[in-house]
JSON list of C-alpha atoms in Angstrom, two decimals:
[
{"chain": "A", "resi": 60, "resn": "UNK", "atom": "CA", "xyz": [-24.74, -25.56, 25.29]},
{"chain": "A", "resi": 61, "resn": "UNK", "atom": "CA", "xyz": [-23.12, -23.55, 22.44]},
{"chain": "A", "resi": 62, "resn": "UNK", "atom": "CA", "xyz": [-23.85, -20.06, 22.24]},
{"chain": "A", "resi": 63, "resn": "UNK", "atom": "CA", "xyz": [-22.90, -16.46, 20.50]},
{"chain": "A", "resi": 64, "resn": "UNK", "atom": "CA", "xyz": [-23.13, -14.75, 23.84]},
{"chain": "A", "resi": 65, "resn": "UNK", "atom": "CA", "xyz": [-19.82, -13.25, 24.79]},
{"chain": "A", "resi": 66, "resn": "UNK", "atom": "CA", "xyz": [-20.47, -11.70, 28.17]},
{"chain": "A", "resi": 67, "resn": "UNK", "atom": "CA", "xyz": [-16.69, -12.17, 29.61]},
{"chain": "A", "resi": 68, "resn": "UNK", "atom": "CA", "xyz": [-15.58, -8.68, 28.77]},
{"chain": "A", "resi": 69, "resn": "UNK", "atom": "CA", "xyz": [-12.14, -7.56, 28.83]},
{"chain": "A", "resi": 70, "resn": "UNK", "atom": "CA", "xyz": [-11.13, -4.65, 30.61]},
{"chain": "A", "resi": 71, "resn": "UNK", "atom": "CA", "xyz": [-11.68, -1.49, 29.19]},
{"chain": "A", "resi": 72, "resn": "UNK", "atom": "CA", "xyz": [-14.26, -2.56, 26.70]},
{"chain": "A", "resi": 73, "resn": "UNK", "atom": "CA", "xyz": [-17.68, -0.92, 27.99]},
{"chain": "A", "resi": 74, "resn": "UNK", "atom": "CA", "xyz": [-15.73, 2.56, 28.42]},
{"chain": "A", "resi": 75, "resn": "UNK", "atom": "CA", "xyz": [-14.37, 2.10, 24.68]},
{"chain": "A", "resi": 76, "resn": "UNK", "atom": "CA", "xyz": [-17.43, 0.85, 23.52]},
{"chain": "A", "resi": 77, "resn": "UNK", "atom": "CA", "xyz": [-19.84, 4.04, 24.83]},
{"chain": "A", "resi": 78, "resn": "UNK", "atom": "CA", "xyz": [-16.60, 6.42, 23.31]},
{"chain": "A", "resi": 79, "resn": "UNK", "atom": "CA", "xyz": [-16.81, 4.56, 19.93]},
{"chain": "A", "resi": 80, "resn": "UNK", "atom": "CA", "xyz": [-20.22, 5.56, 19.87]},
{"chain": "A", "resi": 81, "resn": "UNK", "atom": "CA", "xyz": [-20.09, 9.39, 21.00]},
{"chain": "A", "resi": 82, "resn": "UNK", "atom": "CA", "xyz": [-17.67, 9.63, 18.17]},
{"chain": "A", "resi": 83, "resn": "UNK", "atom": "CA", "xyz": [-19.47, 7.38, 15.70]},
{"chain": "A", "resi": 84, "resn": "UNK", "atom": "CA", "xyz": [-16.99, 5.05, 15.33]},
{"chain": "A", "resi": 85, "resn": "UNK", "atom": "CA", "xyz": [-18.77, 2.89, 12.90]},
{"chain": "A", "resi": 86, "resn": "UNK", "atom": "CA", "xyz": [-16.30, -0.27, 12.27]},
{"chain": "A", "resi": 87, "resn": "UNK", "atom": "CA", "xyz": [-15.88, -2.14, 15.43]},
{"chain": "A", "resi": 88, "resn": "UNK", "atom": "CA", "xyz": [-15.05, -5.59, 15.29]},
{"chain": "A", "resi": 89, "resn": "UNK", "atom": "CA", "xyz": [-17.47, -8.39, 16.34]},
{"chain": "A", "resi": 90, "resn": "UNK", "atom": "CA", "xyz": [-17.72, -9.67, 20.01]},
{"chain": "A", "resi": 91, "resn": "UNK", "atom": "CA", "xyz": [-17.27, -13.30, 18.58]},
{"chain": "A", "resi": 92, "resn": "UNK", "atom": "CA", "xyz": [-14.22, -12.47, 16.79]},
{"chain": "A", "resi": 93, "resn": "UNK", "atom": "CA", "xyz": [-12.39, -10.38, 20.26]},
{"chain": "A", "resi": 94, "resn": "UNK", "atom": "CA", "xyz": [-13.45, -13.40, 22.04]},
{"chain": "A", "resi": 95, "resn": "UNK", "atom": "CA", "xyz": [-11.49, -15.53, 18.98]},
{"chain": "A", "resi": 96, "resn": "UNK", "atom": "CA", "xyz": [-8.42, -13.18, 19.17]},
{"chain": "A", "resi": 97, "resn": "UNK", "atom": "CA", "xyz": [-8.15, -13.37, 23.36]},
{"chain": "A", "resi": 98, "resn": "UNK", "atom": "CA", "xyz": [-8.10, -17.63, 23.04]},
{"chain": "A", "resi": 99, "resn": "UNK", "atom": "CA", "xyz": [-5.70, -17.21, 20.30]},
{"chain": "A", "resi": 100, "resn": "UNK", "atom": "CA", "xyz": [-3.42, -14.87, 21.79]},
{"chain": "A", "resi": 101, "resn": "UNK", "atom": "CA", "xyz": [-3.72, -16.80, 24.53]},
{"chain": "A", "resi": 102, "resn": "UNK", "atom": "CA", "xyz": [-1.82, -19.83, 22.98]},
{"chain": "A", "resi": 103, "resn": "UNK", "atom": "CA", "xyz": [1.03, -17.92, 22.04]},
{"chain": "A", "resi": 104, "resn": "UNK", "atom": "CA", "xyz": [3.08, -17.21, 25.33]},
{"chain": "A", "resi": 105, "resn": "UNK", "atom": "CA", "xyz": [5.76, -14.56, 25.27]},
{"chain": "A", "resi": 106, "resn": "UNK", "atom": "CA", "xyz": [4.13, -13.40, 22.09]},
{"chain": "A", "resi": 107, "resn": "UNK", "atom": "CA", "xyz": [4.93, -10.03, 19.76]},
{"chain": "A", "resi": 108, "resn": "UNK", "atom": "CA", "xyz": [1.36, -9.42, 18.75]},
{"chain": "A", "resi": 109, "resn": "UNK", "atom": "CA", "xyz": [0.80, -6.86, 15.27]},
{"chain": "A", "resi": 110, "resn": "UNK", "atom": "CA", "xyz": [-2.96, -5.06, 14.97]},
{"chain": "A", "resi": 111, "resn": "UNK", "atom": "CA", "xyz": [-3.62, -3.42, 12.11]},
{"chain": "A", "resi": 112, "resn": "UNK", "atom": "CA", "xyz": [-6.24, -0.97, 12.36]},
{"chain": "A", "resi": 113, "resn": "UNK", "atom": "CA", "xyz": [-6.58, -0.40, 16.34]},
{"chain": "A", "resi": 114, "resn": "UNK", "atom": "CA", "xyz": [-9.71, 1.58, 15.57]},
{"chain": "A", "resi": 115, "resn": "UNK", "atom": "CA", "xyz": [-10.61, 2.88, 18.73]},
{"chain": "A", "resi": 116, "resn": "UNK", "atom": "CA", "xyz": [-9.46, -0.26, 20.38]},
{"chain": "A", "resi": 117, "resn": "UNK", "atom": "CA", "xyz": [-12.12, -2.68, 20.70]},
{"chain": "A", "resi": 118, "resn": "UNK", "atom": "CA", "xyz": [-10.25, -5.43, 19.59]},
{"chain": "A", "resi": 119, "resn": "UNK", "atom": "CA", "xyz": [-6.98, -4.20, 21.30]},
{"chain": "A", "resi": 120, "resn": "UNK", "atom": "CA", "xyz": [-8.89, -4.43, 24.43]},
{"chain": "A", "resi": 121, "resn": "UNK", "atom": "CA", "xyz": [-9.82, -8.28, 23.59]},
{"chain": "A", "resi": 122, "resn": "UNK", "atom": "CA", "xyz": [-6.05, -8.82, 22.45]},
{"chain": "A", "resi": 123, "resn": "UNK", "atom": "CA", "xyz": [-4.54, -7.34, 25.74]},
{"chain": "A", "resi": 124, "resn": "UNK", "atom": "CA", "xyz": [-7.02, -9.47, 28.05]},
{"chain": "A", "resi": 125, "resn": "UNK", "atom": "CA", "xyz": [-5.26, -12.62, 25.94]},
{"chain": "A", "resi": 126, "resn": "UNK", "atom": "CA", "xyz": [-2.06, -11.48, 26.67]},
{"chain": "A", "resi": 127, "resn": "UNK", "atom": "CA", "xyz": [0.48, -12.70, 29.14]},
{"chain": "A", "resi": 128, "resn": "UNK", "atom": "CA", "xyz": [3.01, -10.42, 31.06]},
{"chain": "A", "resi": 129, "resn": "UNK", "atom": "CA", "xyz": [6.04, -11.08, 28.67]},
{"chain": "A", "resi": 130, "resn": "UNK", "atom": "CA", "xyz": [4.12, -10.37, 25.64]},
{"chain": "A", "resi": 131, "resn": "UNK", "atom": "CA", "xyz": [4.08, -6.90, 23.81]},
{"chain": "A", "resi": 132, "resn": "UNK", "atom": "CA", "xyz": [1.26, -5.42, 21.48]},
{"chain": "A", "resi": 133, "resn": "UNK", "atom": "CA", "xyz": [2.10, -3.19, 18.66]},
{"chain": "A", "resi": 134, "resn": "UNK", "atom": "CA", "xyz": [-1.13, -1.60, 17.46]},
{"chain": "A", "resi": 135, "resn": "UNK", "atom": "CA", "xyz": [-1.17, 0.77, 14.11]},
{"chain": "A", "resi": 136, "resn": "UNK", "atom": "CA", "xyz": [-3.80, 3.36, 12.82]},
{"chain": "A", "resi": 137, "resn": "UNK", "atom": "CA", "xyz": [-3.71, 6.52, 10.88]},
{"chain": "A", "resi": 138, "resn": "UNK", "atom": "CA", "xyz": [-7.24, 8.46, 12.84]},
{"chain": "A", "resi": 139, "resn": "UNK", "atom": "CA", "xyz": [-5.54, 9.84, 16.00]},
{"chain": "A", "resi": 140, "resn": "UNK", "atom": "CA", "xyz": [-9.15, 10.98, 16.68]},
{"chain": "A", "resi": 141, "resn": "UNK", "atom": "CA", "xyz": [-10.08, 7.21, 16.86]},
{"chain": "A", "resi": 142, "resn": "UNK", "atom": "CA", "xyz": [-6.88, 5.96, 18.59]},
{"chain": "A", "resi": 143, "resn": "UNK", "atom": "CA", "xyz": [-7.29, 8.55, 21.37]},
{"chain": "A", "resi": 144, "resn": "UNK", "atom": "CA", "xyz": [-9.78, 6.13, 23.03]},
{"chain": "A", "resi": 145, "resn": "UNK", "atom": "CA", "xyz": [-7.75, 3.60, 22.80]},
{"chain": "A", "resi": 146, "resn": "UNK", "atom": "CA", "xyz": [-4.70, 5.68, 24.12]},
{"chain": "A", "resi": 147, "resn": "UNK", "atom": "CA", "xyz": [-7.43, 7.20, 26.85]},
{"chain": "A", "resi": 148, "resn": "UNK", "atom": "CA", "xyz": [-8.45, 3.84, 28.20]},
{"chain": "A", "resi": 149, "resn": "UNK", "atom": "CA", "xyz": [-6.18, 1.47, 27.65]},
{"chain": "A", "resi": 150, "resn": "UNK", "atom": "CA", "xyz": [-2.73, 3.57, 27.41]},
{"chain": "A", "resi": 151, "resn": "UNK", "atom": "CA", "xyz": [-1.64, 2.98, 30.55]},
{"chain": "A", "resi": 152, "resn": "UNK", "atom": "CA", "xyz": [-0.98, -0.73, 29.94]},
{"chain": "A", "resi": 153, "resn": "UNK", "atom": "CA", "xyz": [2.93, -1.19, 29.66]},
{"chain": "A", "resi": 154, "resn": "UNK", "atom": "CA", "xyz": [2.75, -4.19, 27.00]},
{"chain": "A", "resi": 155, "resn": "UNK", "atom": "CA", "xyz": [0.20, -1.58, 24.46]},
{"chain": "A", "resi": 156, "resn": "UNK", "atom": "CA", "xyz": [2.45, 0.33, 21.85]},
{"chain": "A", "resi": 157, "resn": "UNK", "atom": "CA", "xyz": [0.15, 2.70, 19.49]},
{"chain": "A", "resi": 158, "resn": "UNK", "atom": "CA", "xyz": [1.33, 4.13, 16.85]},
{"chain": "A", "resi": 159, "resn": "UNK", "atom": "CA", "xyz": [-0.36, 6.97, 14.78]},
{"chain": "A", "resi": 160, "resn": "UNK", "atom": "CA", "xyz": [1.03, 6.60, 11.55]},
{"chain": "A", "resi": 161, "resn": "UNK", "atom": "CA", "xyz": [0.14, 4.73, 7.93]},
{"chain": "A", "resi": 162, "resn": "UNK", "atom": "CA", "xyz": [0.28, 1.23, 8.23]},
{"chain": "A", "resi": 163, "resn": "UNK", "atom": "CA", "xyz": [1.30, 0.42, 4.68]},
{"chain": "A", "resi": 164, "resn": "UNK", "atom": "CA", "xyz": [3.97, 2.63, 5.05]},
{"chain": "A", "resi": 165, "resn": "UNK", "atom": "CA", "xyz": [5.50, 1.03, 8.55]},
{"chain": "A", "resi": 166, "resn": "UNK", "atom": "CA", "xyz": [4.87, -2.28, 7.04]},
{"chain": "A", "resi": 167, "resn": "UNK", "atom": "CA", "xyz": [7.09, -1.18, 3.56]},
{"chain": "A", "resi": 168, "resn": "UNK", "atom": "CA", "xyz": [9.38, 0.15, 5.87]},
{"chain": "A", "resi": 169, "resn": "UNK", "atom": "CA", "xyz": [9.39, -2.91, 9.16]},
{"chain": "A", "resi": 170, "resn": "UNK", "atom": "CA", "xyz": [12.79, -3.97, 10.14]},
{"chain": "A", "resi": 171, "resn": "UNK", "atom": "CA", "xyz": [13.59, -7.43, 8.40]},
{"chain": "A", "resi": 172, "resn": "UNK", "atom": "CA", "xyz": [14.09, -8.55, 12.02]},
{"chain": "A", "resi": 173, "resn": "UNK", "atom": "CA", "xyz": [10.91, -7.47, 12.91]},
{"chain": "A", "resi": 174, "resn": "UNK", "atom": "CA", "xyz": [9.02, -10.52, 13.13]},
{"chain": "A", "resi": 175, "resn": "UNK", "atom": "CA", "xyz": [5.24, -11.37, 14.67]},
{"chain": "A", "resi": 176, "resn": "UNK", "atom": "CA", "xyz": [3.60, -14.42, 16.64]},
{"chain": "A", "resi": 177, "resn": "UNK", "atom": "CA", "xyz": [0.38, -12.67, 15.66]},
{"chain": "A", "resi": 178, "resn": "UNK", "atom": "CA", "xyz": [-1.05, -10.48, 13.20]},
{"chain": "A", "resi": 179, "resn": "UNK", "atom": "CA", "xyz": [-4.43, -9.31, 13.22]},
{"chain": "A", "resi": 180, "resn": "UNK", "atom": "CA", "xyz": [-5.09, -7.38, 10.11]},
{"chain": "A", "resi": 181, "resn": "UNK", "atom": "CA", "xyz": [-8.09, -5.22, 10.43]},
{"chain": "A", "resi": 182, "resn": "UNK", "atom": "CA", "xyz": [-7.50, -2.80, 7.90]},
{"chain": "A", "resi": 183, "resn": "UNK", "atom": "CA", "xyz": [-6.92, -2.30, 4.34]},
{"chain": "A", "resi": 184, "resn": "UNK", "atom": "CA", "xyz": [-3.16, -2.40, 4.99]},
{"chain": "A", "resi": 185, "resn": "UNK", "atom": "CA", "xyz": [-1.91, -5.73, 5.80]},
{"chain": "A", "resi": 186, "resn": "UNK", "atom": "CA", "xyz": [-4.75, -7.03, 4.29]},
{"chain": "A", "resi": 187, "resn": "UNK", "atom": "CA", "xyz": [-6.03, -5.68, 1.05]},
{"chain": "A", "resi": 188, "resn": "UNK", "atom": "CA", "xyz": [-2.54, -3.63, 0.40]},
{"chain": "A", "resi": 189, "resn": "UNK", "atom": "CA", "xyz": [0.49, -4.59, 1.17]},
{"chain": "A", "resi": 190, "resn": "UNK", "atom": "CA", "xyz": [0.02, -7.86, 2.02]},
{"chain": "A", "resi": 191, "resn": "UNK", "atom": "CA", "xyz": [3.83, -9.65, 1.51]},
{"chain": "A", "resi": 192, "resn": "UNK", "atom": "CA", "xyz": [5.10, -7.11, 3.88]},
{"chain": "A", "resi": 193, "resn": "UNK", "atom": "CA", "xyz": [2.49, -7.94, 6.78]},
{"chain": "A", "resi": 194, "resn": "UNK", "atom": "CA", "xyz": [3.12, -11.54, 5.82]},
{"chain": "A", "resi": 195, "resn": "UNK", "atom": "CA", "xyz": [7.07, -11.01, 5.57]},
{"chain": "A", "resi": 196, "resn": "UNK", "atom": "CA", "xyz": [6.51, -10.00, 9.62]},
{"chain": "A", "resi": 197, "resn": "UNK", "atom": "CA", "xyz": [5.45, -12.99, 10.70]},
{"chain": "A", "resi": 198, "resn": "UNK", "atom": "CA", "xyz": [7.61, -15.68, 12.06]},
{"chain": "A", "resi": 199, "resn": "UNK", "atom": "CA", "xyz": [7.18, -19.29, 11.45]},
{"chain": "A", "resi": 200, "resn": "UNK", "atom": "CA", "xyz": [4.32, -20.38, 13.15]},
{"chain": "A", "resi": 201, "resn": "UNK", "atom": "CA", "xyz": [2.98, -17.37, 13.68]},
{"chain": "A", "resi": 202, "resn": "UNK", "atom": "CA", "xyz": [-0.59, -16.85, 13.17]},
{"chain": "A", "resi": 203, "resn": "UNK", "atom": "CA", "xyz": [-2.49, -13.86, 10.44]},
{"chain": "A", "resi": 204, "resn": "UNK", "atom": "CA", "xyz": [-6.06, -13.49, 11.51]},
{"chain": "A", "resi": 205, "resn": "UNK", "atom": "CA", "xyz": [-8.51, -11.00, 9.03]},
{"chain": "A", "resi": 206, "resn": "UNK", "atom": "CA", "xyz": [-11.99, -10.68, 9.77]},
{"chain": "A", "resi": 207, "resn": "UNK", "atom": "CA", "xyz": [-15.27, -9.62, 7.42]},
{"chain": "A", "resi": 208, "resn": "UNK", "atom": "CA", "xyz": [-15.01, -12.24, 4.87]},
{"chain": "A", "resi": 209, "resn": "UNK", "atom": "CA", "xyz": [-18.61, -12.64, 5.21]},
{"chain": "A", "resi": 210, "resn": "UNK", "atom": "CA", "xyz": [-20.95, -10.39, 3.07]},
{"chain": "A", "resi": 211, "resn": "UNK", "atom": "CA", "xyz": [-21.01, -7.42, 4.98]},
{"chain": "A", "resi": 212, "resn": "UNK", "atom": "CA", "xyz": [-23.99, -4.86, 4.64]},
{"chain": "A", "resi": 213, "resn": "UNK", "atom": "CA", "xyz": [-21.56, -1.88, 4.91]},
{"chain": "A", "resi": 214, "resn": "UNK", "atom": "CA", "xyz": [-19.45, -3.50, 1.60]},
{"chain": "A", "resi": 215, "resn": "UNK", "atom": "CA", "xyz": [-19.20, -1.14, -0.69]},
{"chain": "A", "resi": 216, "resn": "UNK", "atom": "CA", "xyz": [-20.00, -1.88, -4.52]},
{"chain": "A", "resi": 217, "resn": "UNK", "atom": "CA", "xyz": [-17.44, -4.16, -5.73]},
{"chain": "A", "resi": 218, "resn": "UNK", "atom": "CA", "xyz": [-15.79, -5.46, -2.53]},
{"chain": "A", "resi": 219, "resn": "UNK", "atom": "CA", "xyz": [-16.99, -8.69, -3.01]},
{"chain": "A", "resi": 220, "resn": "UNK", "atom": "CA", "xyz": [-14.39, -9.23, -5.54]},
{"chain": "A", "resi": 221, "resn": "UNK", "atom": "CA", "xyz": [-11.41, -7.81, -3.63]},
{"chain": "A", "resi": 222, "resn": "UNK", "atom": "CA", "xyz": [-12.48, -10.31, -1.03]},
{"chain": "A", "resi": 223, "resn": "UNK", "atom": "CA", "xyz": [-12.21, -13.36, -3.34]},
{"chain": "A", "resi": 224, "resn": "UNK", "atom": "CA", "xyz": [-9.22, -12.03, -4.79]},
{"chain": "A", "resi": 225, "resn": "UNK", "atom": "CA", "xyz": [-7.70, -11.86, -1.35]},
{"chain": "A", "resi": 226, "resn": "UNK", "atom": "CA", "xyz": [-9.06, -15.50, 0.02]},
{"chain": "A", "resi": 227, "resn": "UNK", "atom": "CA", "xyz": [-6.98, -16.84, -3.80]},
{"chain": "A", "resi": 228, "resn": "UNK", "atom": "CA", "xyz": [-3.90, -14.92, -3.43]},
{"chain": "A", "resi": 229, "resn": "UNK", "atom": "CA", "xyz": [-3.49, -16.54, 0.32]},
{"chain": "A", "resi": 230, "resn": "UNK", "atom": "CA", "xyz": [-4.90, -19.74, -0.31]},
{"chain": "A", "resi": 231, "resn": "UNK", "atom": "CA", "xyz": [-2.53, -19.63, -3.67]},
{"chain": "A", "resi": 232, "resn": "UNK", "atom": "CA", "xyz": [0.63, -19.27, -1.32]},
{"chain": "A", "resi": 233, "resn": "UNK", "atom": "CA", "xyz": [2.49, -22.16, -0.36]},
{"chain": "A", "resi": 234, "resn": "UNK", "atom": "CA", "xyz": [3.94, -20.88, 2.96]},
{"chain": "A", "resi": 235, "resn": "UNK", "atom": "CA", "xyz": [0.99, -21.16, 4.88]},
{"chain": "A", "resi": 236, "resn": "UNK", "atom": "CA", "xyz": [-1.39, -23.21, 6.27]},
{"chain": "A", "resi": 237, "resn": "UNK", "atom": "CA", "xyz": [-5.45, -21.55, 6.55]},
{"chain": "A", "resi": 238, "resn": "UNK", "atom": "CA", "xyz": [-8.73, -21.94, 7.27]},
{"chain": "A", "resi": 239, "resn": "UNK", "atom": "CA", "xyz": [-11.89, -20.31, 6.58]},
{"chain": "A", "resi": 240, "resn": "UNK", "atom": "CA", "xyz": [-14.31, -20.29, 8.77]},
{"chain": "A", "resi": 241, "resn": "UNK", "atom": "CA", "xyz": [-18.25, -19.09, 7.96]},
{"chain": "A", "resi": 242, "resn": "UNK", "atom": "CA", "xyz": [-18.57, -17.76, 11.81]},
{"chain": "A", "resi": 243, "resn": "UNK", "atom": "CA", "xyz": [-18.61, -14.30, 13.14]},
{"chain": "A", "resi": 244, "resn": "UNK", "atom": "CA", "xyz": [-17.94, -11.82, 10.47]},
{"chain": "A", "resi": 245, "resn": "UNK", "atom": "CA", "xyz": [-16.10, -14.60, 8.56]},
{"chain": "A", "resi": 246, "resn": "UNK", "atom": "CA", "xyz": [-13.18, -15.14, 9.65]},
{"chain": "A", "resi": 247, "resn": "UNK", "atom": "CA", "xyz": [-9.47, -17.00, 8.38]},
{"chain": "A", "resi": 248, "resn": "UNK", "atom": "CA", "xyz": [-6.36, -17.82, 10.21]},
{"chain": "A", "resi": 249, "resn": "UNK", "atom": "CA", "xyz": [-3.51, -18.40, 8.20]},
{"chain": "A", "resi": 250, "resn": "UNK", "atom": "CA", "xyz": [-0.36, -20.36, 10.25]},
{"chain": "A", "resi": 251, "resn": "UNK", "atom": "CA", "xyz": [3.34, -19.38, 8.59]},
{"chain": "A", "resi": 252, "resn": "UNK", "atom": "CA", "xyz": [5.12, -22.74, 7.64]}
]
């Protein structure tokens, strides 16, 4: 009954998925963990929605399909080479900001009124760097999703220990509420108190 197929494909997907290839984008995110971010998204109508790391917007794609009319998507990377597909194929959807800029700096920088129902932190900013300012953007209840937690065959030496150190500083924090779950890529959802 309970499978890893994910054949429900948001909109834009295939045509970002054959331009992440011609360009040899080599970091998309998992089909199980876009399917996790749509149903999550999903929950949170009206939602402000933060992705770090667009990529070439695989997982922007899974975010927007999620999404409900009133919600807005702010999605940051520094490769304009790799945002162009998103920009390409999904750019014409009115709820889709991109920005081409570094995220550690915009998240040092964010607006203390600038607060998140979502976060999904796929890069090092917001996740590995930075961290209490990604964190300081979310609201109360707000969710902060990172994927790979999982041994990952494209880790390189020593990020094994970054990882753990990571998982301790949020599990350390008493302002949220996570879980770690051994699926997909490995994923944990931390929910703001």
């Amino acid at each position: 009954m309970y499978t890893d197929d994910v054949t429900a494909l948001p909109k834009g997907f295939s045509a970002i998925e054959i331009a992440s290839k011609s360009i040899r984008f080599s970091m998309p995110s998992d089909l199980q963990t876009g399917a996790l971010l749509k149903t999550l998204v999903g929950a949170k109508p009206g939602a402000r929605i933060l992705e770090i790391g667009t990529g070439t917007g695989l997982a922007t794609a899974w975010l927007l399909a999620g999404m409900d009319a009133e919600s807005s998507l702010i999605s940051i990377d520094n490769d304009a080479t790799y945002q162009a597909v998103a920009d390409n194929i999904l750019g014409d959807d009115t709820r889709l900001q991109l920005l081409c800029t570094d995220a550690g700096t915009w998240l040092e920088d964010a607006d203390s009124t600038q607060q998140f129902d979502l976060i999904f932190a796929d890069a090092w900013p917001g996740k590995y760097a930075n961290l209490d300012a990604a964190l300081g953007t979310l609201s109360a209840g707000g969710m902060y999703i990172i994927d790979d937690m999982l041994p990952q065959p494209n880790w390189p030496e020593g990020h094994a220990e970054k990882v753990d150190k990571l998982v301790a500083d949020l599990e350390s924090r008493d302002d949220l509420q996570l879980v770690k779950m051994a699926w997909s890529t490995g994923i944990l959802i931390a929910t703001k108190k």
